[in-house]
mmCIF file of C-alpha atoms in Angstrom:
data_model
loop_
_atom_site.group_PDB
_atom_site.id
_atom_site.type_symbol
_atom_site.label_atom_id
_atom_site.label_comp_id
_atom_site.label_asym_id
_atom_site.label_seq_id
_atom_site.Cartn_x
_atom_site.Cartn_y
_atom_site.Cartn_z
ATOM 1 C CA MET A 1 25.215 -20.567 -31.701
ATOM 2 C CA ALA A 2 27.379 -17.505 -31.119
ATOM 3 C CA ASP A 3 29.015 -16.938 -27.743
ATOM 4 C CA PRO A 4 26.518 -15.618 -25.165
ATOM 5 C CA TRP A 5 26.590 -11.997 -23.987
ATOM 6 C CA PHE A 6 26.215 -13.072 -20.357
ATOM 7 C CA LYS A 7 24.856 -15.806 -18.104
ATOM 8 C CA VAL A 8 22.747 -15.714 -14.932
ATOM 9 C CA HIS A 9 21.433 -18.206 -12.406
ATOM 10 C CA GLN A 10 17.747 -18.804 -13.023
ATOM 11 C CA SER A 11 16.744 -18.333 -9.368
ATOM 12 C CA SER A 12 18.421 -14.933 -8.983
ATOM 13 C CA PHE A 13 17.163 -13.737 -12.378
ATOM 14 C CA LYS A 14 13.612 -14.830 -11.550
ATOM 15 C CA GLU A 15 13.694 -12.875 -8.285
ATOM 16 C CA ALA A 16 14.996 -9.720 -9.978
ATOM 17 C CA PHE A 17 12.538 -10.075 -12.839
ATOM 18 C CA GLY A 18 9.633 -10.420 -10.400
ATOM 19 C CA MET A 19 10.633 -7.143 -8.760
ATOM 20 C CA VAL A 20 10.617 -5.042 -11.952
ATOM 21 C CA MET A 21 7.413 -6.597 -13.326
ATOM 22 C CA SER A 22 5.448 -4.299 -11.001
ATOM 23 C CA ALA A 23 6.274 -1.418 -13.354
ATOM 24 C CA VAL A 24 5.540 -3.152 -16.674
ATOM 25 C CA GLU A 25 2.608 -1.649 -18.594
ATOM 26 C CA THR A 26 1.166 -4.572 -20.554
ATOM 27 C CA ARG A 27 -1.838 -2.643 -21.935
ATOM 28 C CA SER A 28 -0.021 0.420 -23.219
ATOM 29 C CA LYS A 29 -0.158 1.396 -26.873
ATOM 30 C CA ILE A 30 3.541 2.233 -26.585
ATOM 31 C CA ASP A 31 5.103 -1.113 -27.433
ATOM 32 C CA ILE A 32 8.377 -0.674 -25.550
ATOM 33 C CA LEU A 33 6.567 -0.169 -22.224
ATOM 34 C CA SER A 34 5.557 -3.846 -22.345
ATOM 35 C CA HIS A 35 9.255 -4.744 -22.375
ATOM 36 C CA VAL A 36 11.968 -5.111 -19.753
ATOM 37 C CA LEU A 37 15.370 -3.556 -20.369
ATOM 38 C CA LEU A 38 18.375 -5.793 -19.753
ATOM 39 C CA SER A 39 21.713 -4.001 -19.681
ATOM 40 C CA THR A 40 25.187 -4.974 -18.581
ATOM 41 C CA GLU A 41 27.971 -2.659 -17.542
ATOM 42 C CA ASN A 42 31.268 -3.733 -16.014
ATOM 43 C CA GLY A 43 29.899 -7.230 -15.533
ATOM 44 C CA VAL A 44 26.747 -6.151 -13.648
ATOM 45 C CA LEU A 45 23.317 -6.963 -15.095
ATOM 46 C CA THR A 46 20.552 -4.400 -14.476
ATOM 47 C CA LEU A 47 16.865 -4.968 -15.217
ATOM 48 C CA ARG A 48 14.570 -1.988 -15.710
ATOM 49 C CA ALA A 49 10.838 -1.585 -16.314
ATOM 50 C CA THR A 50 8.695 1.537 -16.469
ATOM 51 C CA ASP A 51 5.175 2.693 -17.293
ATOM 52 C CA LEU A 52 6.399 6.326 -17.413
ATOM 53 C CA ASP A 53 4.950 6.974 -13.925
ATOM 54 C CA LEU A 54 6.848 4.238 -12.102
ATOM 55 C CA GLN A 55 10.352 2.974 -12.802
ATOM 56 C CA ILE A 56 12.083 0.030 -11.138
ATOM 57 C CA ASP A 57 15.757 -0.865 -11.566
ATOM 58 C CA THR A 58 17.308 -3.888 -9.925
ATOM 59 C CA GLU A 59 20.681 -5.555 -10.196
ATOM 60 C CA CYS A 60 21.227 -9.245 -10.791
ATOM 61 C CA GLU A 61 24.480 -11.128 -10.506
ATOM 62 C CA ALA A 62 25.785 -12.067 -13.955
ATOM 63 C CA PHE A 63 28.886 -13.938 -15.028
ATOM 64 C CA ASP A 64 30.837 -14.543 -18.209
ATOM 65 C CA ALA A 65 29.761 -11.095 -19.465
ATOM 66 C CA ALA A 66 31.494 -10.647 -22.802
ATOM 67 C CA ALA A 67 30.620 -6.979 -23.408
ATOM 68 C CA ASP A 68 28.285 -4.187 -22.312
ATOM 69 C CA ILE A 69 24.872 -4.547 -23.967
ATOM 70 C CA ALA A 70 21.399 -3.024 -23.686
ATOM 71 C CA VAL A 71 18.334 -4.742 -25.111
ATOM 72 C CA ALA A 72 14.584 -4.714 -24.359
ATOM 73 C CA LEU A 73 12.716 -8.037 -24.255
ATOM 74 C CA PRO A 74 8.921 -8.592 -24.161
ATOM 75 C CA ALA A 75 8.064 -8.943 -20.476
ATOM 76 C CA GLU A 76 5.198 -11.444 -20.659
ATOM 77 C CA ARG A 77 7.061 -13.834 -22.935
ATOM 78 C CA LEU A 78 10.170 -13.624 -20.803
ATOM 79 C CA ARG A 79 8.172 -14.174 -17.620
ATOM 80 C CA ALA A 80 6.504 -17.276 -19.033
ATOM 81 C CA LEU A 81 9.868 -18.664 -20.106
ATOM 82 C CA VAL A 82 11.645 -17.939 -16.828
ATOM 83 C CA ALA A 83 8.804 -19.482 -14.798
ATOM 84 C CA SER A 84 9.126 -22.733 -16.743
ATOM 85 C CA LEU A 85 12.890 -23.123 -16.312
ATOM 86 C CA PRO A 86 14.386 -25.225 -13.498
ATOM 87 C CA GLU A 87 15.363 -23.240 -10.391
ATOM 88 C CA THR A 88 18.922 -24.584 -10.561
ATOM 89 C CA GLY A 89 19.303 -23.732 -14.225
ATOM 90 C CA GLU A 90 21.905 -21.476 -15.797
ATOM 91 C CA VAL A 91 20.383 -19.060 -18.314
ATOM 92 C CA SER A 92 22.372 -17.582 -21.205
ATOM 93 C CA PHE A 93 21.488 -14.506 -23.265
ATOM 94 C CA GLY A 94 23.017 -13.759 -26.647
ATOM 95 C CA GLN A 95 22.406 -12.871 -30.274
ATOM 96 C CA GLY A 96 19.296 -14.504 -31.710
ATOM 97 C CA ARG A 97 18.765 -16.121 -35.081
ATOM 98 C CA PHE A 98 18.065 -12.718 -36.647
ATOM 99 C CA ALA A 99 19.448 -9.258 -35.929
ATOM 100 C CA ASP A 100 16.300 -8.135 -34.087
ATOM 101 C CA GLN A 101 16.146 -11.211 -31.839
ATOM 102 C CA VAL A 102 17.745 -12.352 -28.600
ATOM 103 C CA ALA A 103 18.592 -15.974 -27.909
ATOM 104 C CA VAL A 104 17.731 -17.293 -24.435
ATOM 105 C CA SER A 105 19.007 -20.757 -23.589
ATOM 106 C CA CYS A 106 18.977 -23.032 -20.554
ATOM 107 C CA GLY A 107 20.027 -26.661 -20.786
ATOM 108 C CA ALA A 108 18.408 -28.113 -23.893
ATOM 109 C CA THR A 109 16.037 -25.136 -24.224
ATOM 110 C CA ARG A 110 16.746 -22.664 -27.045
ATOM 111 C CA ILE A 111 14.428 -19.700 -27.542
ATOM 112 C CA SER A 112 14.928 -16.846 -30.024
ATOM 113 C CA MET A 113 12.542 -13.978 -29.250
ATOM 114 C CA PRO A 114 12.083 -10.523 -30.809
ATOM 115 C CA CYS A 115 13.622 -7.540 -29.051
ATOM 116 C CA LEU A 116 13.767 -3.748 -29.233
ATOM 117 C CA PRO A 117 16.853 -1.522 -29.041
ATOM 118 C CA GLY A 118 17.871 -0.724 -25.473
ATOM 119 C CA ALA A 119 18.706 2.841 -26.502
ATOM 120 C CA ASP A 120 14.980 3.462 -27.135
ATOM 121 C CA PHE A 121 13.967 2.501 -23.596
ATOM 122 C CA PRO A 122 12.513 5.494 -21.663
ATOM 123 C CA THR A 123 13.878 6.770 -18.348
ATOM 124 C CA ILE A 124 12.303 8.834 -15.574
ATOM 125 C CA VAL A 125 14.824 11.591 -14.922
ATOM 126 C CA THR A 126 15.151 12.618 -11.276
ATOM 127 C CA SER A 127 17.470 14.570 -9.000
ATOM 128 C CA HIS A 128 18.033 13.258 -5.494
ATOM 129 C CA ALA A 129 19.532 16.580 -4.371
ATOM 130 C CA ASP A 130 21.419 14.907 -1.475
ATOM 131 C CA HIS A 131 18.185 14.448 0.456
ATOM 132 C CA TRP A 132 18.494 10.729 1.127
ATOM 133 C CA PHE A 133 17.430 9.569 4.574
ATOM 134 C CA MET A 134 17.335 6.120 6.139
ATOM 135 C CA VAL A 135 14.104 4.403 7.159
ATOM 136 C CA ASP A 136 13.189 1.115 8.785
ATOM 137 C CA GLY A 137 11.979 -0.744 5.705
ATOM 138 C CA PRO A 138 9.545 -3.221 7.316
ATOM 139 C CA GLU A 139 8.093 -0.470 9.543
ATOM 140 C CA LEU A 140 7.308 1.758 6.546
ATOM 141 C CA ALA A 141 6.023 -1.211 4.537
ATOM 142 C CA SER A 142 3.668 -2.072 7.394
ATOM 143 C CA ALA A 143 2.449 1.540 7.611
ATOM 144 C CA ILE A 144 1.581 1.540 3.911
ATOM 145 C CA ALA A 145 -0.276 -1.773 4.217
ATOM 146 C CA ARG A 146 -2.211 -0.686 7.321
ATOM 147 C CA THR A 147 -3.462 2.597 5.863
ATOM 148 C CA GLU A 148 -4.332 1.315 2.390
ATOM 149 C CA PHE A 149 -7.978 0.680 3.299
ATOM 150 C CA GLY A 150 -8.560 4.436 3.530
ATOM 151 C CA LEU A 151 -7.527 5.305 -0.038
ATOM 152 C CA ASN A 152 -10.006 7.003 -2.318
ATOM 153 C CA ASN A 153 -10.682 4.908 -5.438
ATOM 154 C CA LYS A 154 -12.446 7.661 -7.366
ATOM 155 C CA GLU A 155 -10.710 10.128 -9.628
ATOM 156 C CA HIS A 156 -12.755 13.210 -8.757
ATOM 157 C CA ARG A 157 -10.533 13.945 -5.735
ATOM 158 C CA ILE A 158 -7.133 13.075 -7.112
ATOM 159 C CA TYR A 159 -5.300 14.259 -4.002
ATOM 160 C CA LEU A 160 -6.941 11.449 -1.987
ATOM 161 C CA THR A 161 -6.014 8.636 -4.386
ATOM 162 C CA GLY A 162 -2.474 8.397 -2.982
ATOM 163 C CA PHE A 163 -0.661 7.992 0.319
ATOM 164 C CA CYS A 164 0.468 11.155 2.080
ATOM 165 C CA LEU A 165 4.015 10.851 3.473
ATOM 166 C CA ARG A 166 4.675 13.663 5.903
ATOM 167 C CA ASP A 167 7.733 14.554 7.928
ATOM 168 C CA GLU A 168 7.003 16.017 11.334
ATOM 169 C CA GLU A 169 8.177 16.146 14.928
ATOM 170 C CA VAL A 170 6.326 14.348 17.714
ATOM 171 C CA ASP A 171 7.589 14.717 21.286
ATOM 172 C CA GLY A 172 10.675 16.419 19.865
ATOM 173 C CA LYS A 173 11.630 13.450 17.675
ATOM 174 C CA PRO A 174 11.522 13.155 13.862
ATOM 175 C CA ILE A 175 8.641 11.091 12.529
ATOM 176 C CA LEU A 176 7.628 9.902 9.073
ATOM 177 C CA THR A 177 3.835 9.702 9.013
ATOM 178 C CA VAL A 178 1.765 7.760 6.470
ATOM 179 C CA ILE A 179 -1.843 8.868 5.920
ATOM 180 C CA ALA A 180 -4.645 7.663 3.660
ATOM 181 C CA THR A 181 -8.262 8.806 3.611
ATOM 182 C CA ASP A 182 -11.245 9.004 1.310
ATOM 183 C CA GLY A 183 -13.068 11.432 3.566
ATOM 184 C CA LEU A 184 -15.043 8.646 5.265
ATOM 185 C CA SER A 185 -12.325 6.166 6.259
ATOM 186 C CA PHE A 186 -8.996 7.360 7.637
ATOM 187 C CA GLY A 187 -5.726 5.708 8.598
ATOM 188 C CA ARG A 188 -2.594 7.269 10.102
ATOM 189 C CA VAL A 189 0.522 5.358 11.114
ATOM 190 C CA ARG A 190 3.642 7.030 12.481
ATOM 191 C CA CYS A 191 7.074 5.553 11.758
ATOM 192 C CA ARG A 192 9.570 6.381 14.503
ATOM 193 C CA ARG A 193 12.578 4.327 13.382
ATOM 194 C CA VAL A 194 13.707 6.890 10.843
ATOM 195 C CA GLU A 195 16.499 9.410 10.345
ATOM 196 C CA GLN A 196 15.570 13.047 9.945
ATOM 197 C CA PRO A 197 13.106 12.824 7.030
ATOM 198 C CA HIS A 198 13.097 15.534 4.389
ATOM 199 C CA MET A 199 9.959 16.076 2.369
ATOM 200 C CA PRO A 200 9.468 19.081 0.070
ATOM 201 C CA ALA A 201 7.286 22.019 1.066
ATOM 202 C CA ILE A 202 4.242 21.419 -1.138
ATOM 203 C CA GLY A 203 1.566 23.985 -0.381
ATOM 204 C CA PRO A 204 1.219 25.981 2.838
ATOM 205 C CA ASN A 205 0.110 23.156 5.150
ATOM 206 C CA TYR A 206 3.116 20.935 5.936
ATOM 207 C CA ARG A 207 6.061 19.161 4.301
ATOM 208 C CA HIS A 208 4.795 16.132 2.434
ATOM 209 C CA VAL A 209 4.408 14.205 -0.814
ATOM 210 C CA ILE A 210 1.471 12.208 -2.221
ATOM 211 C CA VAL A 211 2.535 8.789 -3.518
ATOM 212 C CA PRO A 212 0.254 6.979 -6.021
ATOM 213 C CA ARG A 213 -1.057 3.570 -5.005
ATOM 214 C CA LYS A 214 1.039 1.683 -7.574
ATOM 215 C CA GLY A 215 4.274 3.379 -6.545
ATOM 216 C CA ALA A 216 3.552 2.874 -2.844
ATOM 217 C CA GLU A 217 2.804 -0.812 -3.411
ATOM 218 C CA ALA A 218 6.132 -1.282 -5.204
ATOM 219 C CA ILE A 219 7.961 0.415 -2.317
ATOM 220 C CA ARG A 220 6.055 -1.697 0.192
ATOM 221 C CA LYS A 221 7.039 -4.862 -1.648
ATOM 222 C CA LEU A 222 10.712 -3.826 -1.706
ATOM 223 C CA PHE A 223 10.944 -2.656 1.903
ATOM 224 C CA ASP A 224 8.887 -5.492 3.352
ATOM 225 C CA ALA A 225 11.724 -7.921 2.685
ATOM 226 C CA SER A 226 14.597 -5.504 3.439
ATOM 227 C CA ARG A 227 16.154 -5.319 6.880
ATOM 228 C CA LYS A 228 18.873 -2.747 6.190
ATOM 229 C CA ASP A 229 19.975 -0.006 3.820
ATOM 230 C CA CYS A 230 16.447 1.254 3.119
ATOM 231 C CA ARG A 231 16.502 4.862 1.898
ATOM 232 C CA LEU A 232 14.125 7.492 0.564
ATOM 233 C CA SER A 233 14.701 10.704 -1.357
ATOM 234 C CA ALA A 234 11.928 13.099 -2.323
ATOM 235 C CA THR A 235 11.637 16.029 -4.684
ATOM 236 C CA ASP A 236 8.488 17.965 -5.538
ATOM 237 C CA ALA A 237 7.938 15.638 -8.519
ATOM 238 C CA THR A 238 9.279 12.185 -7.586
ATOM 239 C CA LEU A 239 9.953 9.872 -4.664
ATOM 240 C CA THR A 240 12.901 7.492 -4.922
ATOM 241 C CA ALA A 241 13.304 4.407 -2.752
ATOM 242 C CA ALA A 242 16.419 2.251 -2.657
ATOM 243 C CA SER A 243 17.475 -0.926 -0.912
ATOM 244 C CA GLY A 244 20.287 -3.256 -1.822
ATOM 245 C CA GLY A 245 20.587 -3.275 -5.588
ATOM 246 C CA THR A 246 17.027 -2.091 -6.293
ATOM 247 C CA THR A 247 15.903 1.486 -6.954
ATOM 248 C CA ILE A 248 12.292 2.591 -7.402
ATOM 249 C CA VAL A 249 11.319 5.984 -8.802
ATOM 250 C CA THR A 250 7.656 6.977 -8.700
ATOM 251 C CA LYS A 251 6.125 10.184 -9.927
ATOM 252 C CA LEU A 252 3.979 11.941 -7.331
ATOM 253 C CA VAL A 253 0.368 13.051 -7.378
ATOM 254 C CA ASP A 254 0.527 16.705 -8.391
ATOM 255 C CA ALA A 255 -1.656 18.093 -5.613
ATOM 256 C CA VAL A 256 -1.672 19.361 -2.045
ATOM 257 C CA TYR A 257 -2.939 17.042 0.685
ATOM 258 C CA PRO A 258 -5.654 18.550 2.897
ATOM 259 C CA ILE A 259 -5.238 19.369 6.591
ATOM 260 C CA TYR A 260 -6.334 15.943 7.767
ATOM 261 C CA ASP A 261 -6.093 16.652 11.523
ATOM 262 C CA ALA A 262 -9.667 17.954 11.394
ATOM 263 C CA VAL A 263 -10.838 14.434 10.489
ATOM 264 C CA ILE A 264 -9.594 13.004 13.807
ATOM 265 C CA PRO A 265 -12.097 13.625 16.642
ATOM 266 C CA ARG A 266 -10.916 14.523 20.133
ATOM 267 C CA LEU A 267 -10.310 11.515 22.360
ATOM 268 C CA ASP A 268 -12.251 12.848 25.334
ATOM 269 C CA GLY A 269 -15.541 10.990 24.919
ATOM 270 C CA LEU A 270 -16.775 7.476 25.654
ATOM 271 C CA VAL A 271 -14.174 4.683 25.511
ATOM 272 C CA ALA A 272 -15.045 1.053 24.760
ATOM 273 C CA GLU A 273 -12.524 -1.772 24.480
ATOM 274 C CA CYS A 274 -13.165 -5.253 23.117
ATOM 275 C CA ALA A 275 -11.414 -8.220 21.550
ATOM 276 C CA THR A 276 -10.597 -7.490 17.916
ATOM 277 C CA ALA A 277 -11.533 -11.002 16.794
ATOM 278 C CA ASP A 278 -14.901 -10.777 18.580
ATOM 279 C CA LEU A 279 -15.746 -7.511 16.839
ATOM 280 C CA VAL A 280 -14.712 -8.806 13.414
ATOM 281 C CA ALA A 281 -16.720 -12.021 13.815
ATOM 282 C CA SER A 282 -19.820 -10.184 15.051
ATOM 283 C CA VAL A 283 -19.757 -7.683 12.153
ATOM 284 C CA LYS A 284 -19.485 -10.580 9.710
ATOM 285 C CA ARG A 285 -22.372 -12.442 11.351
ATOM 286 C CA VAL A 286 -24.889 -9.607 11.247
ATOM 287 C CA GLY A 287 -23.547 -8.593 7.843
ATOM 288 C CA VAL A 288 -25.020 -11.678 6.184
ATOM 289 C CA VAL A 289 -28.407 -9.900 5.984
ATOM 290 C CA ALA A 290 -26.978 -6.829 4.227
ATOM 291 C CA ASP A 291 -28.340 -6.366 0.724
ATOM 292 C CA ASN A 292 -26.173 -3.390 -0.206
ATOM 293 C CA ARG A 293 -22.752 -3.191 1.428
ATOM 294 C CA ASP A 294 -22.532 0.550 0.663
ATOM 295 C CA THR A 295 -25.845 1.651 2.171
ATOM 296 C CA ASP A 296 -26.801 -0.951 4.800
ATOM 297 C CA ALA A 297 -25.372 0.259 8.111
ATOM 298 C CA ILE A 298 -24.883 -1.609 11.375
ATOM 299 C CA ARG A 299 -26.233 0.001 14.509
ATOM 300 C CA PHE A 300 -23.792 -0.313 17.430
ATOM 301 C CA ILE A 301 -25.332 -0.009 20.896
ATOM 302 C CA VAL A 302 -22.544 0.404 23.436
ATOM 303 C CA GLU A 303 -23.326 -0.446 27.057
ATOM 304 C CA ARG A 304 -21.100 -0.828 30.109
ATOM 305 C CA ASP A 305 -20.236 -4.496 29.564
ATOM 306 C CA ARG A 306 -21.324 -5.307 26.017
ATOM 307 C CA ILE A 307 -21.787 -4.005 22.496
ATOM 308 C CA ARG A 308 -24.962 -4.972 20.650
ATOM 309 C CA LEU A 309 -24.883 -4.993 16.847
ATOM 310 C CA GLU A 310 -28.038 -4.756 14.744
ATOM 311 C CA LEU A 311 -28.507 -4.550 10.997
ATOM 312 C CA VAL A 312 -31.674 -4.214 8.941
ATOM 313 C CA GLY A 313 -31.123 -4.971 5.264
ATOM 314 C CA THR A 314 -32.683 -3.081 2.370
ATOM 315 C CA ASN A 315 -35.084 -5.982 1.771
ATOM 316 C CA GLY A 316 -36.019 -6.393 5.425
ATOM 317 C CA GLY A 317 -33.584 -9.001 6.703
ATOM 318 C CA ILE A 318 -32.635 -8.483 10.351
ATOM 319 C CA GLY A 319 -29.404 -9.476 12.098
ATOM 320 C CA ALA A 320 -28.549 -9.023 15.776
ATOM 321 C CA ASP A 321 -25.585 -10.045 17.904
ATOM 322 C CA ALA A 322 -23.708 -8.998 21.044
ATOM 323 C CA ILE A 323 -20.102 -9.169 22.244
ATOM 324 C CA PRO A 324 -18.540 -8.409 25.638
ATOM 325 C CA CYS A 325 -16.631 -5.173 26.159
ATOM 326 C CA GLN A 326 -15.274 -2.855 28.806
ATOM 327 C CA SER A 327 -16.573 0.671 28.471
ATOM 328 C CA SER A 328 -17.047 3.925 30.346
ATOM 329 C CA ALA A 329 -20.702 4.120 29.256
ATOM 330 C CA GLU A 330 -23.118 5.329 31.923
ATOM 331 C CA THR A 331 -26.079 4.873 29.606
ATOM 332 C CA ARG A 332 -26.296 3.211 26.224
ATOM 333 C CA PHE A 333 -24.556 4.947 23.315
ATOM 334 C CA ILE A 334 -25.682 4.423 19.726
ATOM 335 C CA VAL A 335 -23.759 4.973 16.493
ATOM 336 C CA GLY A 336 -24.092 3.537 12.981
ATOM 337 C CA MET A 337 -21.153 2.327 10.867
ATOM 338 C CA ASN A 338 -20.641 0.648 7.508
ATOM 339 C CA GLY A 339 -19.825 -3.006 8.139
ATOM 340 C CA HIS A 340 -17.796 -3.528 4.972
ATOM 341 C CA GLN A 341 -15.531 -0.563 5.661
ATOM 342 C CA LEU A 342 -15.221 -1.526 9.329
ATOM 343 C CA ILE A 343 -13.947 -4.990 8.390
ATOM 344 C CA ARG A 344 -11.359 -3.410 6.081
ATOM 345 C CA LEU A 345 -10.306 -1.085 8.910
ATOM 346 C CA LEU A 346 -10.063 -3.911 11.443
ATOM 347 C CA ASP A 347 -7.882 -5.908 9.039
ATOM 348 C CA SER A 348 -5.234 -3.269 9.796
ATOM 349 C CA VAL A 349 -5.389 -3.979 13.533
ATOM 350 C CA SER A 350 -2.769 -6.541 14.546
ATOM 351 C CA THR A 351 -3.433 -6.482 18.299
ATOM 352 C CA ASP A 352 -5.765 -8.789 20.225
ATOM 353 C CA ARG A 353 -7.787 -5.875 21.567
ATOM 354 C CA VAL A 354 -8.895 -2.575 20.073
ATOM 355 C CA ARG A 355 -10.063 0.612 21.758
ATOM 356 C CA MET A 356 -12.925 2.674 20.358
ATOM 357 C CA HIS A 357 -13.320 6.379 21.165
ATOM 358 C CA LEU A 358 -16.889 7.601 20.651
ATOM 359 C CA THR A 359 -18.060 11.205 20.768
ATOM 360 C CA ASP A 360 -21.633 11.240 19.472
ATOM 361 C CA GLY A 361 -23.725 9.642 16.771
ATOM 362 C CA ALA A 362 -22.699 12.232 14.200
ATOM 363 C CA THR A 363 -18.925 12.101 14.772
ATOM 364 C CA GLY A 364 -16.420 9.587 13.448
ATOM 365 C CA VAL A 365 -15.372 6.650 15.635
ATOM 366 C CA VAL A 366 -11.655 6.454 16.433
ATOM 367 C CA PHE A 367 -10.037 3.020 16.652
ATOM 368 C CA ILE A 368 -6.653 2.606 18.360
ATOM 369 C CA PRO A 369 -5.044 -0.849 18.646
ATOM 370 C CA ASP A 370 -4.148 -1.784 22.206
ATOM 371 C CA GLY A 371 -0.553 -0.699 22.866
ATOM 372 C CA LYS A 372 -0.118 0.862 19.403
ATOM 373 C CA GLU A 373 -0.620 4.566 20.061
ATOM 374 C CA ASP A 374 1.121 5.468 16.779
ATOM 375 C CA GLU A 375 -1.736 3.880 14.834
ATOM 376 C CA THR A 376 -4.997 5.818 14.487
ATOM 377 C CA TYR A 377 -7.965 4.748 12.395
ATOM 378 C CA VAL A 378 -11.236 6.618 11.944
ATOM 379 C CA LEU A 379 -14.548 5.561 10.423
ATOM 380 C CA ALA A 380 -17.302 8.068 9.675
ATOM 381 C CA PRO A 381 -20.755 7.437 11.164
ATOM 382 C CA MET A 382 -23.640 6.271 8.998
ATOM 383 C CA ARG A 383 -27.415 6.338 9.301
ATOM 384 C CA TRP A 384 -28.887 2.963 10.130
ATOM 385 C CA ARG A 385 -32.260 1.459 9.273
ATOM 386 C CA ASN A 386 -34.808 0.427 11.918
ATOM 387 C CA ALA A 387 -37.293 -2.429 11.748
ATOM 388 C CA PRO A 388 -40.801 -2.024 13.198
ATOM 389 C CA GLY A 389 -40.715 -2.515 16.958
ATOM 390 C CA MET A 390 -36.917 -2.510 17.194
ATOM 391 C CA ASP A 391 -36.764 0.592 19.374
ATOM 392 C CA ALA A 392 -39.241 -0.960 21.814
ATOM 393 C CA GLU A 393 -37.163 -4.117 22.002
ATOM 394 C CA ASP A 394 -34.051 -2.009 22.736
ATOM 395 C CA ALA A 395 -35.798 -0.190 25.534
ATOM 396 C CA ALA A 396 -36.765 -3.495 27.143
ATOM 397 C CA ALA A 397 -33.314 -5.060 26.703
#
């Protein structure tokens, strides 16, 4: 076998490979998009993958690099091979048996797999324009994860299929705000541990970008494990995230995000506070009689010291439960909510207790985790179904 081009430790290569796999397009008709580009320059190995909307580059420590090379290898085959190699192994890459093959070896293993020219690998061209700013990586990653439940999964309102990242000032301090909504569910988390953010002026409303779900998930994955050197740079077409030796470029949703403040009701109505775990468990209990998770609503009856939950399924099943709460209710307050969406919302609440702000039966319910005023979640009301005699039972309760 000819001398290898370079060698890497299996564990470090596997970690880098796992990072770029998020951008591999395995179902594309463009063959090279199902490949990962491996290139060396001045002894540094860089892996790159792209689906033309998302591009991920990450560096991996290499040694014994003989020359600068660039070659694209099939991602799925390479992933299967790397996963099967011992963690302590030393992996070598070099010329394969034929001119259009690459040899991958580790110990007694010798694999010669087809490749494509590195020069043919596509690149998302971007300009950072000196607009880099530092962010707290885990804080932003958490904000993305906590608002994800509100994303719109339908294509007819493309501007709601991504996360809105907005720069603003709150109490005179710069804030990076993450928002997601489908018009019925809404999540907003403010990130305060950030340098002066700089988002482009897209539309007349405010400075922001709309990041597609796939790009946001890749950034979340990168920043979730990064404790320092987490940076963002935005143009009107792309958002670039960098940490350590990894750079992510994602194209943006070409749209203007709506003025979402109108979705958040005023917090001057009834307030009810309860244990988050109690609310989650109660919704799940009465939810067992739901026949259609999209149309069967739970009726919430808020009283001074308890919340009663009732659900009547499409086929007549009835579920009822009650949990303790502390509220400002003088008389009972009734509102209907979708149990499935409420569970998804409550999954974003990390505190033991959650506060509900209720205005009326036709206005969205605001949820604020106890002690987390920078997190705001809203769920639209929903018409519930009554069973015969249920109103009479409520009056007697």
